[in-house]
Coordinates of C-alpha atoms in Angstrom, one line a residue:
Chain A
X1 CA 0.0 0.0 0.0
X2 CA 1.2 3.5 -0.8
X3 CA 2.9 5.2 2.1
X4 CA 2.4 9.0 1.9
X5 CA 3.5 9.7 5.5
X6 CA 5.9 12.5 5.8
X7 CA 7.2 14.6 8.7
X8 CA 5.7 18.1 9.4
X9 CA 9.2 19.5 8.8
X10 CA 8.9 18.4 5.1
X11 CA 5.9 20.7 4.5
X12 CA 8.2 23.2 2.9
X13 CA 8.8 20.8 0.0
X14 CA 5.0 20.5 -0.6
X15 CA 4.0 24.2 -0.4
X16 CA 5.8 26.8 -2.5
X17 CA 6.0 30.5 -2.2
X18 CA 3.2 32.0 -4.2
X19 CA 0.8 29.0 -3.9
X20 CA -2.9 29.4 -3.4
X21 CA -3.4 27.5 -0.2
X22 CA -6.9 26.4 1.0
X23 CA -6.9 26.0 4.8
X24 CA -9.5 23.8 6.4
X25 CA -11.6 24.2 9.5
X26 CA -14.2 26.7 10.3
X27 CA -15.1 29.0 13.2
X28 CA -12.7 28.0 16.1
X29 CA -12.8 24.4 14.9
X30 CA -10.2 22.3 13.3
X31 CA -7.9 24.7 11.6
X32 CA -4.6 23.1 10.5
X33 CA -2.6 25.1 13.0
X34 CA 0.5 22.8 13.1
X35 CA 0.9 23.2 9.4
X36 CA 0.3 27.0 9.7
X37 CA 3.1 27.2 12.3
X38 CA 5.4 25.2 10.0
X39 CA 4.7 27.6 7.1
X40 CA 5.6 30.4 9.5
X41 CA 8.9 28.5 10.5
X42 CA 9.6 28.0 6.8
X43 CA 9.1 31.7 6.2
X44 CA 6.8 31.0 3.2
X45 CA 6.0 34.2 1.3
X46 CA 3.3 35.5 -1.1
X47 CA 0.8 32.8 -0.4
X48 CA -2.8 33.3 -1.2
X49 CA -4.9 31.8 1.6
X50 CA -8.4 30.6 1.1
X51 CA -10.6 30.1 4.2
X52 CA -14.3 29.7 4.7
X53 CA -14.5 31.0 8.3
X54 CA -10.9 31.7 9.3
X55 CA -9.5 32.4 12.8
X56 CA -6.0 32.4 14.3
X57 CA -4.8 30.4 11.2
X58 CA -5.3 33.3 8.8
X59 CA -4.3 35.9 11.4
X60 CA -1.0 34.2 12.3
X61 CA 0.0 33.9 8.6
X62 CA -0.8 37.5 8.2
X63 CA 1.3 38.4 11.2
X64 CA 4.2 36.5 9.8
X65 CA 4.0 38.3 6.4
X66 CA 3.3 35.0 4.7
X67 CA 0.3 36.2 2.7
X68 CA -0.1 38.5 -0.3
X69 CA -3.8 37.8 -0.6
X70 CA -6.6 36.4 1.5
X71 CA -9.9 35.0 0.2
X72 CA -12.5 34.5 2.9
X73 CA -16.2 34.7 3.8
X74 CA -15.3 35.5 7.4
X75 CA -12.3 35.9 9.7
X76 CA -12.9 36.3 13.4
X77 CA -11.7 35.5 16.9
X78 CA -15.4 35.5 18.0
X79 CA -15.6 36.3 21.7
X80 CA -11.9 37.3 21.7
X81 CA -12.5 40.1 19.2
X82 CA -11.8 41.0 15.6
X83 CA -8.7 39.2 14.2
X84 CA -6.0 41.7 15.0
X85 CA -3.6 41.2 12.1
X86 CA -6.3 40.6 9.6
X87 CA -7.7 44.1 10.5
X88 CA -4.2 45.7 10.6
X89 CA -2.9 44.4 7.3
X90 CA -6.1 45.1 5.3
X91 CA -6.6 48.5 6.8
X92 CA -3.0 49.4 6.1
X93 CA -3.4 48.2 2.5
X94 CA -0.6 45.7 3.0
X95 CA -2.5 42.7 1.8
X96 CA -5.1 42.3 -0.9
X97 CA -8.4 40.4 -0.3
X98 CA -11.4 38.8 -1.9
X99 CA -14.4 38.9 0.5
X100 CA -16.7 36.2 -0.7
X101 CA -20.2 35.2 0.3
X102 CA -20.1 31.9 2.3
X103 CA -22.2 30.0 -0.2
X104 CA -20.4 31.5 -3.2
X105 CA -17.1 30.2 -1.8
X106 CA -18.4 26.7 -1.0
X107 CA -20.1 26.3 -4.3
X108 CA -17.0 27.6 -6.2
X109 CA -15.0 24.9 -4.5
X110 CA -17.7 22.3 -5.3
X111 CA -17.6 23.4 -9.0
X112 CA -13.9 22.8 -9.2
X113 CA -14.3 19.4 -7.5
X114 CA -16.8 18.5 -10.2
X115 CA -14.8 19.8 -13.0
X116 CA -17.2 22.4 -14.2
X117 CA -16.2 26.1 -14.8
X118 CA -19.0 27.5 -12.6
X119 CA -22.1 26.5 -10.8
X120 CA -25.4 28.4 -10.6
X121 CA -27.4 28.9 -7.4
X122 CA -30.0 31.2 -5.8
X123 CA -27.4 33.7 -4.8
X124 CA -26.8 36.7 -2.6
X125 CA -29.3 38.9 -4.3
X126 CA -29.0 42.5 -3.1
X127 CA -25.5 42.0 -1.7
X128 CA -22.8 44.5 -2.7
X129 CA -20.1 41.8 -2.7
X130 CA -20.6 40.2 -6.1
X131 CA -20.3 43.5 -7.9
X132 CA -16.8 43.9 -6.6
X133 CA -15.7 40.6 -8.1
X134 CA -16.9 40.3 -11.7
X135 CA -14.2 37.6 -12.2
X136 CA -15.9 35.5 -9.5
X137 CA -19.6 36.2 -9.7
X138 CA -22.0 36.7 -12.7
X139 CA -25.7 36.5 -13.3
X140 CA -26.9 33.7 -15.5
X141 CA -30.4 32.7 -16.9
X142 CA -31.6 29.2 -16.5
X143 CA -31.7 27.7 -20.0
X144 CA -34.9 25.9 -19.2
X145 CA -37.0 28.3 -17.1
X146 CA -35.3 31.6 -17.6
X147 CA -34.9 32.1 -13.9
X148 CA -32.1 34.6 -13.0
X149 CA -29.5 32.9 -11.0
X150 CA -26.0 33.7 -9.6
X151 CA -23.0 31.9 -11.1
X152 CA -20.0 31.4 -9.0
X153 CA -16.8 30.5 -10.7
X154 CA -14.8 27.4 -9.9
X155 CA -12.1 28.0 -7.3
X156 CA -8.9 26.0 -7.6
X157 CA -6.4 26.0 -4.8
X158 CA -2.9 24.8 -5.6
X159 CA -2.9 22.9 -2.4
X160 CA -5.4 22.2 0.4
X161 CA -4.3 21.6 4.0
X162 CA -6.9 20.0 6.2
X163 CA -6.7 18.6 9.7
X164 CA -8.3 15.2 10.4
X165 CA -8.8 13.0 13.4
X166 CA -6.9 10.2 11.9
X167 CA -5.6 8.9 8.5
X168 CA -3.8 5.8 7.3
X169 CA -0.6 5.9 5.2
X170 CA -2.7 5.8 2.0
X171 CA -4.4 9.0 3.0
X172 CA -7.9 7.8 3.9
X173 CA -8.8 10.4 6.4
X174 CA -11.5 10.5 9.0
X175 CA -13.4 13.2 10.9
X176 CA -15.7 12.7 13.9
X177 CA -16.7 16.3 14.7
X178 CA -16.5 19.5 12.6
X179 CA -15.3 19.0 9.1
X180 CA -16.4 22.5 7.8
X181 CA -15.4 22.8 4.1
X182 CA -12.4 20.3 4.4
X183 CA -13.9 17.8 2.0
X184 CA -14.7 20.4 -0.7
X185 CA -11.2 22.0 -0.4
X186 CA -9.6 18.6 -0.8
X187 CA -11.7 17.8 -3.8
X188 CA -10.9 21.1 -5.5
X189 CA -7.2 21.4 -4.8
X190 CA -4.4 20.1 -7.1
X191 CA -2.5 18.7 -4.1
X192 CA -3.9 17.6 -0.8
X193 CA -2.1 17.5 2.5
X194 CA -3.8 15.8 5.4
X195 CA -2.5 16.6 8.9
X196 CA -4.0 14.4 11.6
X197 CA -4.0 13.8 15.3
X198 CA -2.9 10.2 14.6
X199 CA -1.6 8.1 11.7
X200 CA -3.3 4.7 12.1
X201 CA -3.1 1.4 10.2
X202 CA -5.6 0.6 7.5
X203 CA -7.6 -1.8 9.8
X204 CA -8.5 1.1 12.1
X205 CA -9.8 3.0 9.1
X206 CA -11.7 0.0 7.8
X207 CA -13.3 -0.6 11.2
X208 CA -14.7 3.0 11.1
X209 CA -15.1 3.4 7.4
X210 CA -18.3 5.5 7.7
X211 CA -16.1 8.3 9.2
X212 CA -13.9 8.5 6.1
X213 CA -14.6 11.8 4.4
X214 CA -11.6 12.2 2.2
X215 CA -10.6 8.9 0.4
X216 CA -6.9 8.3 -0.1
X217 CA -6.8 8.7 -3.9
X218 CA -7.2 12.5 -3.4
X219 CA -4.3 12.7 -1.0
X220 CA -0.6 13.5 -1.6
X221 CA 0.8 13.6 1.9
X222 CA -0.1 12.5 5.4
X223 CA 1.4 14.3 8.4
X224 CA 1.0 13.2 12.0
X225 CA 0.4 16.3 14.1
X226 CA -1.0 15.7 17.6
X227 CA -2.8 18.8 18.9
X228 CA -2.4 19.9 15.3
X229 CA -5.4 22.3 15.5
X230 CA -4.3 23.9 18.8
X231 CA -5.2 26.4 20.1
X232 CA -8.4 25.8 18.1
X233 CA -10.6 22.7 18.8
X234 CA -10.5 19.3 17.3
X235 CA -13.6 17.6 18.6
X236 CA -13.7 15.0 20.1
X237 CA -10.0 15.1 20.9
X238 CA -9.9 18.5 22.6
X239 CA -11.9 21.6 23.2
X240 CA -10.9 25.3 22.7
X241 CA -7.7 26.5 24.4
X242 CA -9.3 29.8 25.2
X243 CA -6.4 30.7 27.5
X244 CA -3.9 30.4 24.6
X245 CA -6.2 32.4 22.3
X246 CA -6.1 35.1 24.9
X247 CA -2.3 34.9 25.0
X248 CA -2.3 35.3 21.3
X249 CA -4.4 38.5 21.5
X250 CA -2.3 39.8 24.3
X251 CA 0.9 39.2 22.3
X252 CA -0.5 41.4 19.6
X253 CA -0.7 44.3 22.0
X254 CA 3.0 43.8 22.7
X255 CA 4.1 43.9 19.1
X256 CA 3.9 40.1 18.4
X257 CA 7.6 39.7 17.5
X258 CA 8.1 37.6 20.6
X259 CA 5.3 35.3 19.6
X260 CA 6.7 34.8 16.1
X261 CA 10.3 34.4 17.2
X262 CA 9.3 31.7 19.7
X263 CA 7.5 29.7 17.0
X264 CA 10.4 30.1 14.5
X265 CA 12.9 29.1 17.1
X266 CA 11.3 25.7 18.0
X267 CA 9.9 22.5 16.4
X268 CA 6.3 21.6 16.6
X269 CA 7.2 19.1 19.4
X270 CA 8.8 22.0 21.3
X271 CA 5.6 24.0 20.8
X272 CA 3.5 21.2 22.3
X273 CA 5.7 21.2 25.4
X274 CA 5.9 25.0 25.7
X275 CA 2.4 26.1 24.7
X276 CA 0.0 23.2 25.0
X277 CA 1.9 21.8 28.0
X278 CA 1.9 18.1 28.9
X279 CA 0.1 18.8 32.2
X280 CA -2.6 20.8 30.4
X281 CA -3.3 18.2 27.6
X282 CA -5.6 16.0 29.7
X283 CA -7.6 19.1 30.8
X284 CA -8.0 20.3 27.2
X285 CA -9.4 16.8 26.5
X286 CA -11.5 17.1 29.6
X287 CA -13.2 20.2 28.1
X288 CA -14.8 17.7 25.7
X289 CA -15.7 15.3 28.6
X290 CA -17.4 18.0 30.6
X291 CA -19.5 19.3 27.7
X292 CA -23.1 18.7 28.7
X293 CA -26.2 17.8 26.8
X294 CA -29.4 18.9 28.6
X295 CA -32.6 17.0 28.8
X296 CA -36.1 18.4 29.5
X297 CA -35.9 16.7 32.9
X298 CA -33.1 19.0 33.8
X299 CA -35.8 21.6 34.2
Chain B
X1 CA -42.0 38.4 39.5
X2 CA -38.2 37.8 39.7
X3 CA -35.7 40.5 38.9
X4 CA -33.9 39.9 35.6
X5 CA -31.3 41.4 33.4
X6 CA -32.0 42.9 30.0
X7 CA -30.0 40.2 28.3
X8 CA -32.3 37.6 29.9
X9 CA -35.3 39.4 28.6
X10 CA -33.7 39.4 25.1
X11 CA -33.0 35.7 25.3
X12 CA -36.6 34.9 26.3
X13 CA -38.0 37.1 23.5
X14 CA -35.8 35.6 20.8
X15 CA -36.7 32.1 22.2
X16 CA -40.4 32.8 21.5
X17 CA -39.6 33.1 17.8
X18 CA -38.2 29.6 17.7
X19 CA -40.7 27.0 16.6
X20 CA -40.9 23.4 15.4
X21 CA -41.1 24.1 11.7
X22 CA -38.0 23.8 9.6
X23 CA -34.4 23.8 10.8
X24 CA -33.0 26.3 13.3
X25 CA -29.5 27.1 12.1
X26 CA -27.2 28.1 14.8
X27 CA -23.8 28.4 13.1
X28 CA -20.9 29.2 15.4
X29 CA -21.2 30.0 19.1
X30 CA -23.1 33.2 19.6
X31 CA -24.1 33.0 23.3
X32 CA -27.4 35.0 23.2
X33 CA -28.8 33.2 20.2
X34 CA -27.6 29.8 21.5
X35 CA -29.2 30.4 24.8
X36 CA -32.5 31.3 23.1
X37 CA -32.5 28.2 21.0
X38 CA -31.8 26.0 24.0
X39 CA -34.5 27.7 26.1
X40 CA -37.1 27.2 23.3
X41 CA -36.1 23.5 23.0
X42 CA -36.4 23.0 26.8
X43 CA -39.8 24.8 27.0
X44 CA -42.3 25.5 24.2
X45 CA -40.6 23.9 21.2
X46 CA -39.1 20.5 22.2
X47 CA -39.2 19.3 18.6
X48 CA -37.3 22.4 17.2
X49 CA -34.7 20.9 14.9
X50 CA -31.3 22.4 15.7
X51 CA -28.1 22.5 13.6
X52 CA -25.0 23.9 15.2
X53 CA -21.4 23.7 13.8
X54 CA -21.7 20.5 11.7
X55 CA -24.0 18.8 14.2
X56 CA -27.5 18.4 12.9
X57 CA -30.5 17.4 14.9
X58 CA -28.9 18.5 18.2
X59 CA -30.1 18.0 21.7
X60 CA -30.1 21.1 23.8
X61 CA -26.7 21.8 25.4
X62 CA -25.1 23.7 28.2
X63 CA -23.2 26.8 27.0
X64 CA -19.5 27.3 27.4
X65 CA -16.7 29.0 25.4
X66 CA -14.5 26.0 25.4
X67 CA -16.8 23.0 25.1
X68 CA -20.0 24.0 23.4
X69 CA -18.9 22.6 20.1
X70 CA -18.1 19.2 21.7
X71 CA -21.6 19.3 23.4
X72 CA -23.3 20.0 20.1
X73 CA -22.1 16.6 18.7
X74 CA -22.9 14.6 21.8
X75 CA -26.6 14.7 21.3
X76 CA -26.8 15.2 17.6
X77 CA -28.6 12.8 15.2
X78 CA -26.4 13.6 12.2
X79 CA -22.9 15.0 11.4
X80 CA -22.6 16.8 8.1
X81 CA -20.2 19.4 6.6
X82 CA -20.9 22.9 5.5
X83 CA -21.7 22.2 1.8
X84 CA -24.2 19.5 2.7
X85 CA -25.8 21.9 5.2
X86 CA -26.2 24.7 2.8
X87 CA -27.5 22.5 0.1
X88 CA -29.9 20.6 2.4
X89 CA -31.1 23.4 4.7
X90 CA -30.7 26.8 3.1
X91 CA -30.9 26.2 -0.6
X92 CA -33.7 23.7 -0.3
X93 CA -35.9 26.1 1.7
X94 CA -35.7 24.2 5.0
X95 CA -34.3 27.1 7.0
X96 CA -36.8 28.0 9.7
X97 CA -35.3 30.6 12.0
X98 CA -31.8 32.1 12.5
X99 CA -30.9 34.9 14.9
X100 CA -28.1 37.1 13.6
X101 CA -26.3 40.2 14.8
X102 CA -24.3 42.6 12.7
X103 CA -22.3 45.7 13.0
X104 CA -25.0 47.6 11.2
X105 CA -28.6 46.9 10.2
X106 CA -31.1 49.1 8.3
X107 CA -34.8 49.6 7.7
X108 CA -34.8 47.2 4.7
X109 CA -33.2 44.4 6.9
X110 CA -29.9 44.7 5.1
X111 CA -26.8 44.0 7.2
X112 CA -23.2 45.2 7.1
X113 CA -20.5 42.9 8.4
X114 CA -17.9 43.9 5.9
X115 CA -16.5 47.4 6.4
X116 CA -16.7 50.8 8.1
X117 CA -15.4 53.2 5.5
X118 CA -14.6 52.4 1.8
X119 CA -14.7 48.7 1.0
X120 CA -11.2 48.6 -0.6
X121 CA -9.6 50.9 2.0
X122 CA -11.6 50.3 5.2
X123 CA -11.3 52.3 8.3
X124 CA -12.4 49.2 10.2
X125 CA -12.2 45.9 8.5
X126 CA -15.1 43.9 9.9
X127 CA -15.1 40.0 10.0
X128 CA -17.3 39.4 7.0
X129 CA -20.7 37.8 6.8
X130 CA -19.9 34.1 6.3
X131 CA -23.1 32.6 4.9
X132 CA -25.3 35.5 6.0
X133 CA -25.1 37.2 2.6
X134 CA -27.1 34.5 1.1
X135 CA -29.1 32.9 3.9
X136 CA -30.8 35.8 5.7
X137 CA -33.1 36.1 2.8
X138 CA -33.9 32.3 2.9
X139 CA -35.1 31.7 6.4
X140 CA -38.8 31.8 7.1
X141 CA -38.1 34.1 10.0
X142 CA -35.2 36.5 10.3
X143 CA -34.4 37.5 13.9
X144 CA -31.8 40.2 14.4
X145 CA -30.6 41.1 17.9
X146 CA -28.5 44.0 19.2
X147 CA -27.2 44.5 22.7
X148 CA -26.9 48.2 22.1
X149 CA -29.8 49.9 20.3
X150 CA -28.4 53.1 18.9
X151 CA -28.5 55.1 15.6
X152 CA -25.0 54.1 14.6
X153 CA -26.0 50.4 14.6
X154 CA -29.6 50.7 13.5
X155 CA -29.0 53.0 10.5
X156 CA -31.3 54.4 7.8
X157 CA -29.3 52.7 5.0
X158 CA -26.2 50.5 5.6
X159 CA -23.3 52.0 3.6
X160 CA -22.2 48.5 2.5
X161 CA -24.7 45.6 2.0
X162 CA -23.1 42.4 3.0
X163 CA -26.5 40.7 2.8
X164 CA -30.1 41.5 2.9
X165 CA -33.6 40.1 3.5
X166 CA -34.2 41.1 -0.1
X167 CA -38.0 40.6 -0.1
X168 CA -40.0 41.5 2.9
X169 CA -43.8 41.1 2.4
X170 CA -45.2 37.5 2.3
X171 CA -46.5 37.8 -1.3
X172 CA -43.2 39.2 -2.7
X173 CA -41.3 36.6 -0.8
X174 CA -43.4 33.8 -2.2
X175 CA -43.2 35.2 -5.7
X176 CA -39.4 35.0 -5.4
X177 CA -39.5 31.4 -4.2
X178 CA -38.8 32.3 -0.6
X179 CA -40.6 31.2 2.5
X180 CA -42.9 33.9 3.9
X181 CA -42.2 35.3 7.3
X182 CA -41.4 38.4 9.3
X183 CA -38.2 40.2 10.3
X184 CA -38.1 40.6 14.1
X185 CA -35.5 42.8 15.8
X186 CA -34.8 42.3 19.5
X187 CA -32.7 44.9 21.2
X188 CA -31.9 46.1 24.7
X189 CA -34.7 48.6 24.4
X190 CA -37.5 47.1 22.4
X191 CA -38.8 44.6 19.9
X192 CA -39.4 45.8 16.3
X193 CA -41.1 43.9 13.5
X194 CA -41.5 44.3 9.8
X195 CA -43.6 42.1 7.5
X196 CA -44.9 44.3 4.7
X197 CA -43.2 45.7 1.6
X198 CA -44.6 49.2 1.9
X199 CA -44.7 49.5 5.6
X200 CA -41.7 50.4 7.8
X201 CA -40.6 48.6 10.9
X202 CA -43.0 49.2 13.8
X203 CA -42.5 49.0 17.5
X204 CA -44.0 45.7 18.7
X205 CA -43.2 46.1 22.4
X206 CA -41.1 48.2 24.7
X207 CA -39.0 46.9 27.5
X208 CA -39.9 48.0 31.0
X209 CA -39.1 51.7 31.6
X210 CA -38.3 52.5 27.9
X211 CA -40.4 55.0 26.1
X212 CA -41.3 55.0 22.4
X213 CA -39.6 58.4 22.1
X214 CA -36.3 56.9 23.2
X215 CA -36.6 54.1 20.7
X216 CA -37.4 56.5 17.8
X217 CA -34.5 58.7 18.9
X218 CA -32.1 55.7 19.0
X219 CA -33.2 54.3 15.6
X220 CA -31.7 55.6 12.4
X221 CA -34.5 54.2 10.2
X222 CA -38.2 55.2 10.0
X223 CA -40.4 53.5 12.6
X224 CA -44.1 53.2 12.9
X225 CA -45.2 54.0 16.4
X226 CA -48.6 52.4 17.2
X227 CA -50.8 54.2 19.7
X228 CA -50.8 51.5 22.1
X229 CA -47.6 49.6 22.6
X230 CA -47.4 46.7 25.1
X231 CA -44.6 46.0 27.4
X232 CA -42.3 43.2 26.3
X233 CA -43.4 40.0 28.1
X234 CA -41.2 39.4 31.1
X235 CA -39.3 36.1 31.5
X236 CA -41.1 33.6 33.7
X237 CA -39.5 32.2 36.8
X238 CA -39.2 28.8 35.0
X239 CA -37.3 30.4 32.1
X240 CA -35.0 32.3 34.4
X241 CA -34.2 29.2 36.4
X242 CA -33.5 27.1 33.2
X243 CA -31.3 29.9 31.9
X244 CA -29.3 30.5 35.0
X245 CA -29.0 26.9 36.3
X246 CA -29.0 24.7 33.3
X247 CA -28.4 26.5 30.0
X248 CA -25.8 29.1 31.0
X249 CA -24.6 28.6 34.5
X250 CA -21.2 30.2 33.7
X251 CA -22.8 33.4 32.3
X252 CA -21.6 33.4 28.7
X253 CA -24.5 35.5 27.5
X254 CA -23.8 38.4 29.9
X255 CA -20.2 38.6 28.5
X256 CA -21.4 40.4 25.4
X257 CA -23.1 43.0 27.6
X258 CA -20.1 43.8 29.8
X259 CA -18.6 47.2 29.6
X260 CA -15.1 47.2 28.1
X261 CA -13.1 47.5 31.3
X262 CA -14.8 44.6 33.0
X263 CA -14.9 42.3 30.0
X264 CA -11.6 40.6 30.3
X265 CA -11.9 40.0 34.1
X266 CA -15.4 38.6 33.6
X267 CA -14.1 36.3 30.8
X268 CA -11.3 35.1 33.0
X269 CA -13.9 34.1 35.7
X270 CA -15.9 32.1 33.1
X271 CA -12.8 30.4 31.8
X272 CA -11.7 29.5 35.3
X273 CA -15.0 27.8 35.9
X274 CA -14.8 25.9 32.6
X275 CA -11.2 24.8 33.4
X276 CA -12.4 23.6 36.9
X277 CA -15.2 21.6 35.3
X278 CA -12.8 20.0 32.9
X279 CA -10.5 19.1 35.8
X280 CA -13.4 17.5 37.6
X281 CA -14.3 15.6 34.5
X282 CA -10.9 14.0 34.4
X283 CA -10.8 13.3 38.1
X284 CA -8.2 15.9 39.1

């Protein structure tokens, strides 16, 4: 069986300066943060990031001057505020951007995955966004009914990086919780990199085959990265490290050089020791255990 | 009747819009909206069909900043991804209710989540609207909520339209292939409603101690002021108990209502409580 397993440190050979990189995850969930940190260590430049709902992933790449362009439908730190470098870099005109509507972006990825140049849908009528991007959105009449629809052009990333719960060496990758647009990104991209909490043998994948969302034939490389979405979540492995998100925001107020220098001066294994912390790991997993479902009898 | 905070009144009022028809789409963790959905599910709408994150057919869950996503999956009947959700809920006209908030909102139910200042050279680059640009027009009911009702937020015309309700009256909505239903705005002062093309928002109810004059003054768009405006129905003791003891014991909803200076200290207290709960869960 094909063995596509590589070390995180080899990511630099898979992502080139200038690439259009789709980053998986959505909200605070499941962003491929270990890979993002490695791109920062590798001092990648002039990347175009594509995110559906980005978070510290996009913000960190902007802080590290790794992006020339960001394509997004939302970038936010939610309760922890507006994404600081996303704001700064766009407001200062230092990075260009394409703000897409969420469905336009998803369906654009879907179009590429299906091999068609665009797909029609009942679009964001009345929104000012499509008018800013005539290369991405157009109006089109249904050839059968004449209904006026929105066309969203196919979006092709050079590479998609998505973080899964587990994958086997062939690249068959499984998710249990939030998968956001990971599958559509993988199907649209020319190259696919799976980072995962754990590389497992094929038997483990087969035993849970209903959880496989990206089959191995799409995949070019598999990278084991425990706590690879940290400080974001990877349910059911761990909850949100809100304390480290707060540290991230606080570091911004102090100029952020220290934060970047620390990441660049260490390996991902060092990061796990320094920032995640071995004594904290069980508690971050405990955030998932303590999460409660309510029943009407609780009333 | 119990004392209650204005955010609790807002949660209960938003909860009353949640019903058992269609799918209630929750998206990411927005505490006030989440609290309202959970309250509805535990009271008048036990069969409300909830979708949060990629968890579809959710059970009601307790709110927390660090574990709410994990909770969403624990009681859910189905796990999808975003594309399946938009195809199967929004684009197939199965969206029942969603409560949204935005930086700005106007009298045509258009929202701005994109920019303050010119789009290409923003003074403040806002987060963006995610799916809101398309989907606020598609839900049967649009509920918008604002913790601070003022004329900078509720404006006559948003300077940038990230998304819009597009068609308002039932007939024009149905003619456009959309589900008919109102736009309901719940703020810290009042409840506003609009359901006709040629009629502006009107004040549906006023919160205790708030006058219609204040609401008109604090609203940037035209408002119809009925002669007789009822007071917003107060939360019941049962609702308050569910909210405080079961749904939101850590107080995540109040966080969005904290004045700037107290916010971080308040957040730290919530996070301390969540950390302790996690430690207990692993037997530390």
